[in-house]
XYZ file of C-alpha atoms in Angstrom:
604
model
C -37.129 -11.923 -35.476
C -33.548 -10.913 -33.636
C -31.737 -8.682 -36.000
C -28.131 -7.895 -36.246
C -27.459 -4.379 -37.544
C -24.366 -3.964 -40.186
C -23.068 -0.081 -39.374
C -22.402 3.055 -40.900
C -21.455 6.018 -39.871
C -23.606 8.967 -39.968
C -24.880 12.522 -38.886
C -28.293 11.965 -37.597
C -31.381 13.772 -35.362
C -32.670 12.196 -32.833
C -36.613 12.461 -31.076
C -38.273 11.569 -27.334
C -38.558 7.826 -26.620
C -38.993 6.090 -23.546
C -36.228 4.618 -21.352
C -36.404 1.201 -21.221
C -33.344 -1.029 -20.498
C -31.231 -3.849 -22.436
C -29.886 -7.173 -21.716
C -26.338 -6.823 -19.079
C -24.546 -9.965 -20.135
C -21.518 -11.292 -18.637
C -18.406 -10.169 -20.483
C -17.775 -11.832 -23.956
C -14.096 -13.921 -24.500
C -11.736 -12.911 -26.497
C -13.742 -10.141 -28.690
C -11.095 -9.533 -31.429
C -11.968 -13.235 -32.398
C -15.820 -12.025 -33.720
C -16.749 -10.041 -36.497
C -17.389 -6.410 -34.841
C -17.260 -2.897 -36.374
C -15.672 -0.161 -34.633
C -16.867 2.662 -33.435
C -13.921 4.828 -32.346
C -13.407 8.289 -33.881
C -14.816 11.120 -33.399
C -17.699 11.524 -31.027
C -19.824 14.461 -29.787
C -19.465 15.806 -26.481
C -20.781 18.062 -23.670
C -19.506 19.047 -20.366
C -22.138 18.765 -17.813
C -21.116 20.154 -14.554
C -24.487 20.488 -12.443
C -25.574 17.303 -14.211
C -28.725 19.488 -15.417
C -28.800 16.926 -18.530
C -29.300 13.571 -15.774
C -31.348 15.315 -13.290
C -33.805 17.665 -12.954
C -33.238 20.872 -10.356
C -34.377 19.021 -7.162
C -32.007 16.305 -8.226
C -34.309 13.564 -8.871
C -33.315 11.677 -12.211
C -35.585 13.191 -15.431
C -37.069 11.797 -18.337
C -36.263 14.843 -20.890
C -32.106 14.341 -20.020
C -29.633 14.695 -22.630
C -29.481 10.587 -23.735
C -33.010 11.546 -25.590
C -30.721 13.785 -28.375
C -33.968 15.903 -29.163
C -34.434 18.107 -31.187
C -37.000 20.861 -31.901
C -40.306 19.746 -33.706
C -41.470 23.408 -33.118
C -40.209 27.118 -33.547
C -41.338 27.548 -30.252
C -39.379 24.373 -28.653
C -37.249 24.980 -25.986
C -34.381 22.249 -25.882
C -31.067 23.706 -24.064
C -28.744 21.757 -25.748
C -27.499 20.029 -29.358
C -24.849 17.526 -29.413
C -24.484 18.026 -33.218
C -23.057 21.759 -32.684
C -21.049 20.548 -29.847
C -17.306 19.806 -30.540
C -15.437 16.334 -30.965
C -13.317 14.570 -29.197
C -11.344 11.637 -30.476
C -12.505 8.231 -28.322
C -10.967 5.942 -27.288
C -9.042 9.190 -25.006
C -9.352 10.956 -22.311
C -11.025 14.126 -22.058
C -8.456 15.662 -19.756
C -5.593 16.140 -22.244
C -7.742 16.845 -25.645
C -9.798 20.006 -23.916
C -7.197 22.619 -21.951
C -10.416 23.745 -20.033
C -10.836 19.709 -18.698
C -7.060 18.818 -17.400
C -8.231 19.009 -14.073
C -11.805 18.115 -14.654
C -13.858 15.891 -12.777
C -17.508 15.187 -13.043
C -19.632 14.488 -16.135
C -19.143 14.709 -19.996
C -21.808 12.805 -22.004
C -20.445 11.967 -25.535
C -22.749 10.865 -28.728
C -22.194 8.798 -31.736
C -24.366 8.315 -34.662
C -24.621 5.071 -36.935
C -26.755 4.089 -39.402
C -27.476 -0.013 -39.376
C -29.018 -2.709 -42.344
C -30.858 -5.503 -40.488
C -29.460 -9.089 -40.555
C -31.314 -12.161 -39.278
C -30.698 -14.317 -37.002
C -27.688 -12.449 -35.183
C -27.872 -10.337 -32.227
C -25.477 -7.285 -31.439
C -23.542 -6.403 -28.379
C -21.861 -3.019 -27.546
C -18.473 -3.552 -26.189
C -17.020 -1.092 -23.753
C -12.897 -1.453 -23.813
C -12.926 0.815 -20.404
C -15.365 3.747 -19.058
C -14.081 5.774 -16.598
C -15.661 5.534 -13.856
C -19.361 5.477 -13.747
C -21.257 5.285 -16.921
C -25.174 5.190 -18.227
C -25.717 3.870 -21.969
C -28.511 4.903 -23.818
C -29.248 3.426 -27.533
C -31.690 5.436 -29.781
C -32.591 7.145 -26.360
C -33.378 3.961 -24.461
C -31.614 2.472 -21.572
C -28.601 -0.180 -22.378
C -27.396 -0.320 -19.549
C -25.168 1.178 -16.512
C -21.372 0.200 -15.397
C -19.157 0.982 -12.256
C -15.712 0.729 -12.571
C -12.753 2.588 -14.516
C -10.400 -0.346 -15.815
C -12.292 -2.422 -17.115
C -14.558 -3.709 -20.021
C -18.076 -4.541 -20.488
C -20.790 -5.172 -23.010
C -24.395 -4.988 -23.247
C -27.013 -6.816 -25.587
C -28.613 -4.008 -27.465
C -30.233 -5.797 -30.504
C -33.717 -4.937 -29.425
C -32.701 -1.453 -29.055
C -31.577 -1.128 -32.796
C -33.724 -0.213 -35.978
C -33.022 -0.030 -39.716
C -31.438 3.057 -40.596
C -30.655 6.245 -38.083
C -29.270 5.230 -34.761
C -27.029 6.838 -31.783
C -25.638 5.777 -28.860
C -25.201 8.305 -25.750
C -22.789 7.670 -22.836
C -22.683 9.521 -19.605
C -19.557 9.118 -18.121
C -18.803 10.420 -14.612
C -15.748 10.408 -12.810
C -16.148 12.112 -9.824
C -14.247 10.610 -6.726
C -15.911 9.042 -3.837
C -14.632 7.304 -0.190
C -16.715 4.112 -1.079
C -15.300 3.391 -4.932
C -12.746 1.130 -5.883
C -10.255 2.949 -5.671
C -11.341 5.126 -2.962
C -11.423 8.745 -3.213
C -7.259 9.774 -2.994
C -5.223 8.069 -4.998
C -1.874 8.121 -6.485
C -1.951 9.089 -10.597
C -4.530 10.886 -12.385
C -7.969 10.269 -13.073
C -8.432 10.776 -16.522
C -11.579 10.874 -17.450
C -13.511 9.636 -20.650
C -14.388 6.351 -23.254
C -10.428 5.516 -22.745
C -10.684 2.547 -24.509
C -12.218 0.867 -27.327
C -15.699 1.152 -28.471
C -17.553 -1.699 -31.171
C -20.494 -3.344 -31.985
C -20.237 -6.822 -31.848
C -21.996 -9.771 -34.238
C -22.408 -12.559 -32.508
C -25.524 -15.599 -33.173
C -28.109 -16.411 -30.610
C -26.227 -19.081 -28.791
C -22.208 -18.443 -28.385
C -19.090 -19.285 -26.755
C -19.121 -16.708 -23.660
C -16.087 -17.789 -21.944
C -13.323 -20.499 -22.793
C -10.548 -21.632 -20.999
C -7.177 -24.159 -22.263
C -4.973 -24.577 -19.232
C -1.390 -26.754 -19.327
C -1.483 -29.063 -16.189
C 0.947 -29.521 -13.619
C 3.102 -32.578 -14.206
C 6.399 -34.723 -13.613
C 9.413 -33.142 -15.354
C 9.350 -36.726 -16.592
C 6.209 -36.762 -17.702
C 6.404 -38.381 -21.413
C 2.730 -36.914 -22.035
C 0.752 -33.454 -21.131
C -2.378 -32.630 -20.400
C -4.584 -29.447 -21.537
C -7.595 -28.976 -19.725
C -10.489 -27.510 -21.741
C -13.599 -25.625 -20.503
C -16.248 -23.499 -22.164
C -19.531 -21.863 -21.318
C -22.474 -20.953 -23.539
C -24.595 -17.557 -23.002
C -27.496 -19.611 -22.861
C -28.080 -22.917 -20.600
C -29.060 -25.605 -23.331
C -27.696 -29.510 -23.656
C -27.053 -31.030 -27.169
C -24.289 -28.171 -28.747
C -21.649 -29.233 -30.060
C -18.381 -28.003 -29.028
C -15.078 -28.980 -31.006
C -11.704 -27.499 -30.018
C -9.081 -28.072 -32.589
C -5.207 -26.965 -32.132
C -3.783 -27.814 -35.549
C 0.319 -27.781 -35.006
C 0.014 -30.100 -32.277
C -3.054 -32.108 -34.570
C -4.990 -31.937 -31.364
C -8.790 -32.172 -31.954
C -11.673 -32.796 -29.625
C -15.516 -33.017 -30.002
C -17.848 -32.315 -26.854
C -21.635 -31.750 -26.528
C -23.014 -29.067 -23.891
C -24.691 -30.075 -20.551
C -28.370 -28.660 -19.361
C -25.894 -25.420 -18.326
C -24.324 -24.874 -21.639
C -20.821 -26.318 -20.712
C -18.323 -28.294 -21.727
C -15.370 -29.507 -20.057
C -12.578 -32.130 -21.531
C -8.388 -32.753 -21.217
C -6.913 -32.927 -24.816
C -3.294 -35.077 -24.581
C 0.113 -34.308 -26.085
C 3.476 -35.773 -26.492
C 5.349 -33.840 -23.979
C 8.438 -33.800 -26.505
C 5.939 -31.734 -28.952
C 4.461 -29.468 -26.873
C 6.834 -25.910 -26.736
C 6.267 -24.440 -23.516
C 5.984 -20.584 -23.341
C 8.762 -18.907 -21.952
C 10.497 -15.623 -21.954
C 13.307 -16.958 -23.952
C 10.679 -18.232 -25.993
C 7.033 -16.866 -25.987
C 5.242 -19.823 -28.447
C 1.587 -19.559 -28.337
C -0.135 -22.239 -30.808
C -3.142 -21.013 -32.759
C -6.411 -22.748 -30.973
C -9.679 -23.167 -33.458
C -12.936 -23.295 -31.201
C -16.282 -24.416 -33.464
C -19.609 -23.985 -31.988
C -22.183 -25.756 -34.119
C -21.285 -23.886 -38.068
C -19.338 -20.805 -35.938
C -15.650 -20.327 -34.987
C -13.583 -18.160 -33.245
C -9.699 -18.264 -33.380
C -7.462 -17.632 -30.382
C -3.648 -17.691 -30.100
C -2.529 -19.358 -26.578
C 0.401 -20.660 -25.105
C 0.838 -23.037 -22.393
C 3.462 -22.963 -19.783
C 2.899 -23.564 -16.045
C 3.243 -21.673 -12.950
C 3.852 -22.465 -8.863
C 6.351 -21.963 -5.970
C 8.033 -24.010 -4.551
C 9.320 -23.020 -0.737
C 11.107 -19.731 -1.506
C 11.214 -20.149 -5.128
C 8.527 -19.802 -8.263
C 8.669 -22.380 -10.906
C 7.607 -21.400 -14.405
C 7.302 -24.357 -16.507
C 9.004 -26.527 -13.390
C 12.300 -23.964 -13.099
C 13.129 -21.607 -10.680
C 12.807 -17.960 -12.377
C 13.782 -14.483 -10.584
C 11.549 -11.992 -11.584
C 13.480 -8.997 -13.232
C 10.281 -6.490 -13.062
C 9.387 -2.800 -13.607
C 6.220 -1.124 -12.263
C 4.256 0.753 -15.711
C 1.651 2.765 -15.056
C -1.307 2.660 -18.273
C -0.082 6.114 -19.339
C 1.382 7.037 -22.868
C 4.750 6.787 -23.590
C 5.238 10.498 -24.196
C 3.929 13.148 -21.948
C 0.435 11.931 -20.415
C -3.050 10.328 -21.748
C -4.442 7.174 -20.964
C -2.288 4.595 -22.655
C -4.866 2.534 -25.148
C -3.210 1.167 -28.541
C -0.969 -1.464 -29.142
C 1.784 0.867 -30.723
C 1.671 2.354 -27.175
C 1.947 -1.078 -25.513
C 4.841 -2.002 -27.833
C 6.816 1.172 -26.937
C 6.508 0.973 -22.557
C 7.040 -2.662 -23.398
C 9.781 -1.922 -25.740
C 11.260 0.264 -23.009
C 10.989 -2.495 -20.087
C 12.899 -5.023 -22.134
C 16.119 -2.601 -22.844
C 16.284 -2.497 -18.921
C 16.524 -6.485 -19.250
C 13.145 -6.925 -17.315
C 11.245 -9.983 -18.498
C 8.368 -9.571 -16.102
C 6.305 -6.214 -15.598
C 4.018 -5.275 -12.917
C 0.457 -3.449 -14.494
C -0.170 -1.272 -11.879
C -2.634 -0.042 -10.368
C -5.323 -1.531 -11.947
C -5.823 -3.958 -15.496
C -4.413 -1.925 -18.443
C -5.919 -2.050 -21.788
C -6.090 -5.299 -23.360
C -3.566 -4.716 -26.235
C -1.058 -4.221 -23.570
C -1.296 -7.746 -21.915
C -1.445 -9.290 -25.639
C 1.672 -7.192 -26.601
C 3.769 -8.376 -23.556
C 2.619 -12.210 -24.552
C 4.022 -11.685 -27.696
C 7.435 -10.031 -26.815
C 7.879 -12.651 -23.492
C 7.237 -10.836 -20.824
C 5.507 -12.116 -17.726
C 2.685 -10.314 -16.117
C 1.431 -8.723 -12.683
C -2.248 -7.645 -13.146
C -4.040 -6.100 -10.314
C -7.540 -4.316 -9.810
C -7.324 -0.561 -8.392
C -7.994 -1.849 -4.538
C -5.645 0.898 -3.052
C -4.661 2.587 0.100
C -7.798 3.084 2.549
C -10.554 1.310 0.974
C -14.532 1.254 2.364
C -13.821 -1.992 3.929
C -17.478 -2.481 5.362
C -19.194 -1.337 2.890
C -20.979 -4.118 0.784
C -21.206 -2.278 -2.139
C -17.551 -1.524 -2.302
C -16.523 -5.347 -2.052
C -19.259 -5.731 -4.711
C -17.743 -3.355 -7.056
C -14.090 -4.683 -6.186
C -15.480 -8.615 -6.923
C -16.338 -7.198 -9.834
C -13.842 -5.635 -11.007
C -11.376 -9.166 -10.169
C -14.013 -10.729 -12.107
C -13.561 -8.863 -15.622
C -10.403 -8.617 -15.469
C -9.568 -12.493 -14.822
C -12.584 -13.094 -17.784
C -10.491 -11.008 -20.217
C -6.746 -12.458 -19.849
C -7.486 -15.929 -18.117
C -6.070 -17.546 -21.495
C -3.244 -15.327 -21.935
C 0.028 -17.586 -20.997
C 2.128 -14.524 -19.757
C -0.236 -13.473 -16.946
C 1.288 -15.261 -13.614
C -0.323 -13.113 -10.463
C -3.540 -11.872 -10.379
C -2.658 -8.600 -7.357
C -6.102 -8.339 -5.385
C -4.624 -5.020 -3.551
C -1.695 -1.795 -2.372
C -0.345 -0.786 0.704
C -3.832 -1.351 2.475
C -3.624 -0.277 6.043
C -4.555 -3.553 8.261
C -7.727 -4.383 10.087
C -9.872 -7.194 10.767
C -12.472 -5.606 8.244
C -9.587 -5.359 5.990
C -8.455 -9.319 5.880
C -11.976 -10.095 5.484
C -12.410 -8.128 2.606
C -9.035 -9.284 0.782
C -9.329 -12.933 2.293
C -12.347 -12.889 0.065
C -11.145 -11.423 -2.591
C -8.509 -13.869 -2.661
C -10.570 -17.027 -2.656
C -12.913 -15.772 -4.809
C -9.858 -15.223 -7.295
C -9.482 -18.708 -6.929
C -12.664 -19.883 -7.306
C -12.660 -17.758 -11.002
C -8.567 -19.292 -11.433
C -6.412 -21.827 -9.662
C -3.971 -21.966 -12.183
C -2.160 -18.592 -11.618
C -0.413 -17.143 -8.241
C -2.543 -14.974 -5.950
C -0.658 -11.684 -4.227
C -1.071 -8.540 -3.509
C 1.689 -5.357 -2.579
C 1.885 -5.460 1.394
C 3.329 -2.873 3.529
C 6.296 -2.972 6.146
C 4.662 -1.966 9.384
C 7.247 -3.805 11.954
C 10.573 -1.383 11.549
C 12.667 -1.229 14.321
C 15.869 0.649 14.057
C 17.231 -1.486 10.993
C 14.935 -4.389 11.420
C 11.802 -3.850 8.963
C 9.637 -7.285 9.942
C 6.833 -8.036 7.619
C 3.874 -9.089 9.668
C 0.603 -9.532 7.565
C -2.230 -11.481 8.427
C -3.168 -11.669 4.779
C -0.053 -14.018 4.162
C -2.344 -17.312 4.459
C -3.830 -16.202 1.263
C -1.491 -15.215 -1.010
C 1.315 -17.446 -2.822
C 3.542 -14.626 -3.113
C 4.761 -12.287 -0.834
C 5.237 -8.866 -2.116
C 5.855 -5.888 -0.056
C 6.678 -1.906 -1.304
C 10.105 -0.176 0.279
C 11.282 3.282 -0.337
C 14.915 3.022 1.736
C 16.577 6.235 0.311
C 13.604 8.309 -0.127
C 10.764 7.902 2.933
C 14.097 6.897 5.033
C 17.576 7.584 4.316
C 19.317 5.803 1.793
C 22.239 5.590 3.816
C 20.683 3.375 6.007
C 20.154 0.527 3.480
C 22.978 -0.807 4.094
C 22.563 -1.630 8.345
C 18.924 -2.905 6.868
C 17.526 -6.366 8.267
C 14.596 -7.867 6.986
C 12.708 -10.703 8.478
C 10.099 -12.876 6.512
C 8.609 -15.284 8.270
C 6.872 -16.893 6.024
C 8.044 -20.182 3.574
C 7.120 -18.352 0.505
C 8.912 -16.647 -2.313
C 9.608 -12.963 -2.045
C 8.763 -9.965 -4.478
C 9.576 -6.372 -3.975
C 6.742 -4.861 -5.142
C 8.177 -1.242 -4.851
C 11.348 0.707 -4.098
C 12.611 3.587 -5.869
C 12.691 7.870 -5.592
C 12.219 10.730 -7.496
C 14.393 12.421 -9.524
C 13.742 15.207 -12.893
C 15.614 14.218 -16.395
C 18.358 16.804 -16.687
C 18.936 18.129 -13.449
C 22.143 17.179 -11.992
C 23.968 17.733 -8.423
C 25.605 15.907 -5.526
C 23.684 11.975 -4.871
C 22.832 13.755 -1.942
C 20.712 16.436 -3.377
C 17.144 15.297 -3.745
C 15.710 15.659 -7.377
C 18.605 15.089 -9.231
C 19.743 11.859 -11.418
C 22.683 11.937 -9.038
C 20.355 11.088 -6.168
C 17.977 8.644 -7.619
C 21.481 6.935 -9.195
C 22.605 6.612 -6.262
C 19.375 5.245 -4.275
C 19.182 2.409 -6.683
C 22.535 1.502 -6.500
C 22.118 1.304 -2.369
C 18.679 -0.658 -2.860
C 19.990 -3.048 -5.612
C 23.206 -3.983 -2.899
C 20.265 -4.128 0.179
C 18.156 -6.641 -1.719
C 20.609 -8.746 -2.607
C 20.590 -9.948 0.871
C 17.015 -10.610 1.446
C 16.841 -14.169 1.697
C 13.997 -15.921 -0.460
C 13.850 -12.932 -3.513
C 12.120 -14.070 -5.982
C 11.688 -10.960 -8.125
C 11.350 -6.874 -7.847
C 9.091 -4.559 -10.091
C 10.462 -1.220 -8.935
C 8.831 1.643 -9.214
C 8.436 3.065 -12.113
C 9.589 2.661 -15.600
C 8.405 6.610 -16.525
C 7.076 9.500 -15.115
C 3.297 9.362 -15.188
C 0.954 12.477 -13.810
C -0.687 13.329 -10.304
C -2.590 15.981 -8.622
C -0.857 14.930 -5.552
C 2.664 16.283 -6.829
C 3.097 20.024 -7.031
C 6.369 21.116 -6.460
C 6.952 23.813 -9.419
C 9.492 23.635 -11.680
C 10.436 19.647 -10.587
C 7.115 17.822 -10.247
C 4.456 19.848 -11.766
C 1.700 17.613 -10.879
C 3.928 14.527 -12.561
C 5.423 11.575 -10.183
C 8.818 11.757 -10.751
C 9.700 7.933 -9.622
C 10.414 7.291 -12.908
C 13.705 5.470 -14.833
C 11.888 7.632 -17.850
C 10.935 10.747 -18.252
C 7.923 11.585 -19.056
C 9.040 12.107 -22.869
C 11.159 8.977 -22.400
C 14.279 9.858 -21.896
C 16.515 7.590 -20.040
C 17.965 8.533 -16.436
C 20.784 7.605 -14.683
C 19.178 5.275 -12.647
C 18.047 3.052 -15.899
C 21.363 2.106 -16.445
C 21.892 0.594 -12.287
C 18.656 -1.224 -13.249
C 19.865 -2.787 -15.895
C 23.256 -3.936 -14.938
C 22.197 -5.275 -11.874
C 19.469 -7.453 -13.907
C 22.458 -8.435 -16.298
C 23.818 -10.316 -13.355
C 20.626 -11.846 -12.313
């Protein structure tokens, strides 16, 4: 009989069992919406540089590795390691700033956590990953759940069969050494902390559920005197006859479906266009949206606006709407750590809207869930993009594989969220024919997963001449929106922005994805002295005046809102090893530049 197991925390042993693996299932909807029990806190870890608890010394994977927990039976025994004596380390986090010894660490840490469980029939139980980064093996009571590639983004796997009454653990290796064929490649821009960053749980869900679910507003005349919803949803399992009823109960909408031989459902539920509040900036209403599957429900909160372009112009909801954006890395709000609670959302969010932005840019790759919910609820319009940056494996299949992927999970996870507008499929990636094919698929597969959002991605300027920068990119017959990075005033003088051209030959709108420079909270000089507020102040001010004339601007999401870390920035005593681009320091304090920002976004 399939079990569910109820959990409580414990200190347990552990013994030798054979490695066998669990169901992978595609991710789960909307996982706040089922009953789950958490298992964040603190979890056992040990540093393993040499790998010695994965492999054995001619490298070939091992049977006795660490995920087995054992312990000694004998006096005799001879087991080189105990995760119970080992210290703790708070998860979700990163390992890199909770140990000293790890802040430059990269390679492998495997972490334990113990639970005891009380059967319950008829239910199975998924482990939900939040975010592992970057390559991780899961083992349940020393058995294999399952593996996952990929830093940013969650999974789960079906480990009900892996589960017994009483004394269990779970053991995650988690590796995040750097290679030329991941996504992202092997140099990038911010820091690669390292760790269960985000939220761990075991999930209760029955037999048969609601996998995915989508309620989409339809396009329609401004005119239009009624609207149109269109509602899909997909079991786990392919069987006919369930019944499916979605019920939104301010607008009294209600609608009963039965599942096809694939376990899916698709129908349009009607509305009054005169009661049907369309989610905005000005006004962010989402409507509380009751999905039953046979005797089970799970609750959602969704609101419905619209999304296009028109020429040179996007349309939210029909009008035109300039997008007054800042670029946030998934860092916390006060010195450095992977950014993963909502109190941390609610402060980099809190800090966006004093600079008048109502749109932000997640960059580089999806942030933690509670920050896209977070900006829904406070009106602010979202970029998301997967971590397809700089000089990326282009022929390799397993690269595209992982990057598909990674589009994948992240459109599964917000596809209902009303503030998420452009689903970014890549950064500044040099061109190539190997290149367009990789993005051009990327981009239509994007589509084939969503074709109710806006597809771009953050180009580069490779046709300067003198004080003509033409944007050529072959990658334009894919995207909706073209977006493009500029740093006039720090890669090139700033005194040149104002003798700047820029030709864009293409009828679409226009986002700047990127512009900005450096500059460290506190220090002060001429606006000609590099590193001070003075400088930076100044840059924005000359950018602000440039863009104004590029025609077709449809929004900017400079970069950044604060100061996030970076092995790649070393200069003592201005960067140490912290991107200064941002309009925030790194403990949040505002810098001169903040305030150009913001007044030129007053007059937008």
């Amino acid at each position: 009989m399939r079990q569910l197991l109820i959990i409580v925390l414990s200190v347990i042993g552990g013994g030798f069992l054979a490695v066998a693996s669990a169901a992978t299932l595609p991710l789960i909807q909307n996982v706040n919406a089922y009953e789950s029990l958490s298992l964040n806190g603190e979890w056992n870890y040990i540093v393993d540089v040499q790998e010695e608890g994965y492999y054995d010394y001619r490298m070939n994977p091992t049977r006795w590795g660490f995920f087995q927990n054992a312990k000694p039976q004998k006096p005799e025994d001879l087991i080189e390691y105990d995760f119970d004596k080992s210290p703790t380390m708070k998860i979700p986090g990163d390992w890199n700033t909770q140990d000293e010894r790890l802040f430059f660490y990269e390679g492998t840490v495997w972490f334990k956590k113990s639970f005891q469980a009380v059967p319950m029939k008829d239910l199975r139980t998924l482990l939900y990953f939040g975010a592992v980064n970057y390559d991780c093996h899961v083992y349940v009571n020393g058995k294999k759940a399952g593996h996952h590639i990929g830093g940013f983004t969650p999974f789960n796997f079906d480990i009900t069969d892996l589960l017994k009454e009483g004394e269990n653990v779970v053991i995650v290796k988690v590796d995040n050494k750097r290679h030329a064929e991941d996504v992202p490649t092997q140099i990038f821009d911010w820091w690669n902390y390292g760790g269960i960053t985000r939220d761990v749980r075991l999930v209760k869900v029955k037999p048969v559920y609601l996998e995915d679910y989508s309620l989409q507003l339809m396009k329609a005349d401004a005119k239009a005197k009624q609207r149109e919803i269109a509602f899909t949803a997909r079991l786990n399992k392919a069987e006919a006859g369930h019944k499916v009823v979605v019920f939104i109960p301010e607008l009294k909408l209600e609608q009963q479906l039965s599942t096809d031989s694939e376990g899916k459902v698709s129908g349009i539920l009607k509305v009054n266009a005169k009661k049907l509040a369309l989610w905005s900036p000005a006004s962010p209403k989402r409507y509380r949206v009751d999905i039953s599957l046979d005797t089970s429900t799970v609750s959602d909160e969704i609101g419905f606006r619209t999304i296009e372009t028109r020429d040179k112009q996007i349309l939210l909801n029909g009008q035109p709407i300039f997008l007054k954006g800042i670029s946030i890395h998934n860092e916390k709000p006060n010195d450095g750590g992977r950014a993963n609670s909502a109190e941390d959302a609610r402060t980099l969010l809190g800090w966006a809207k004093e600079l008048g932005c109502n749109s932000v840019r997640l960059a580089h790759y999806p942030h933690h869930e509670e920050m896209v919910r977070e900006a829904e609820r406070m009106g602010i319009l979202v970029w998301s993009e997967i971590p397809v940056y700089w000089t990326i494996a282009w022929k390799n299949p397993q690269t595209y594989e992982n990057a598909q992927n990674q589009l994948r999970d992240m459109i599964s996870r917000d596809h209902n969220r009303a503030n998420v507008i452009i689903w970014s499929i890549a950064n500044e990636t040099p061109h190539s024919p190997e290149r367009d094919t990789f993005l051009g698929n990327l981009a239509k597969y994007a589509r084939s997963l969503d074709d109710t959002r806006l597809i771009s991605m953050a180009m580069e300027v490779t046709g300067a001449s003198n004080y003509v920068n033409r944007l050529n990119d072959n990658m334009n017959q894919y995207v909706d929106v073209v977006s493009f990075n500029q740093y006039i005033g720090w890669y090139r003088d700033v005194n040149d922005a104002p003798k700047m051209k820029w030709e864009i030959p293409y009828n679409k709108p226009v986002i700047v994805s990127e512009f900005g420079g450096g500059a460290k909270y506190g220090y002060h000089g001429a606006k000609n002295q590099r590193w001070t507020e003075e400088f930076q102040e100044n840059l924005y001010r000359e950018n602000c005046a440039m863009l104004d004339r590029i025609e077709g601007l449809a929004g900017t999401t400079p970069w950044i809102l604060k100061d996030f870390r970076s092995p790649r920035r070393v200069l003592p005593d201005v960067q140490d090893y912290y991107n200064r681009k941002g309009l925030f320091s790194d403990k949040g304090e505002k810098k001169l530049a903040f305030y150009v920002l913001r007044d030129w976004y007053a007059g937008k």
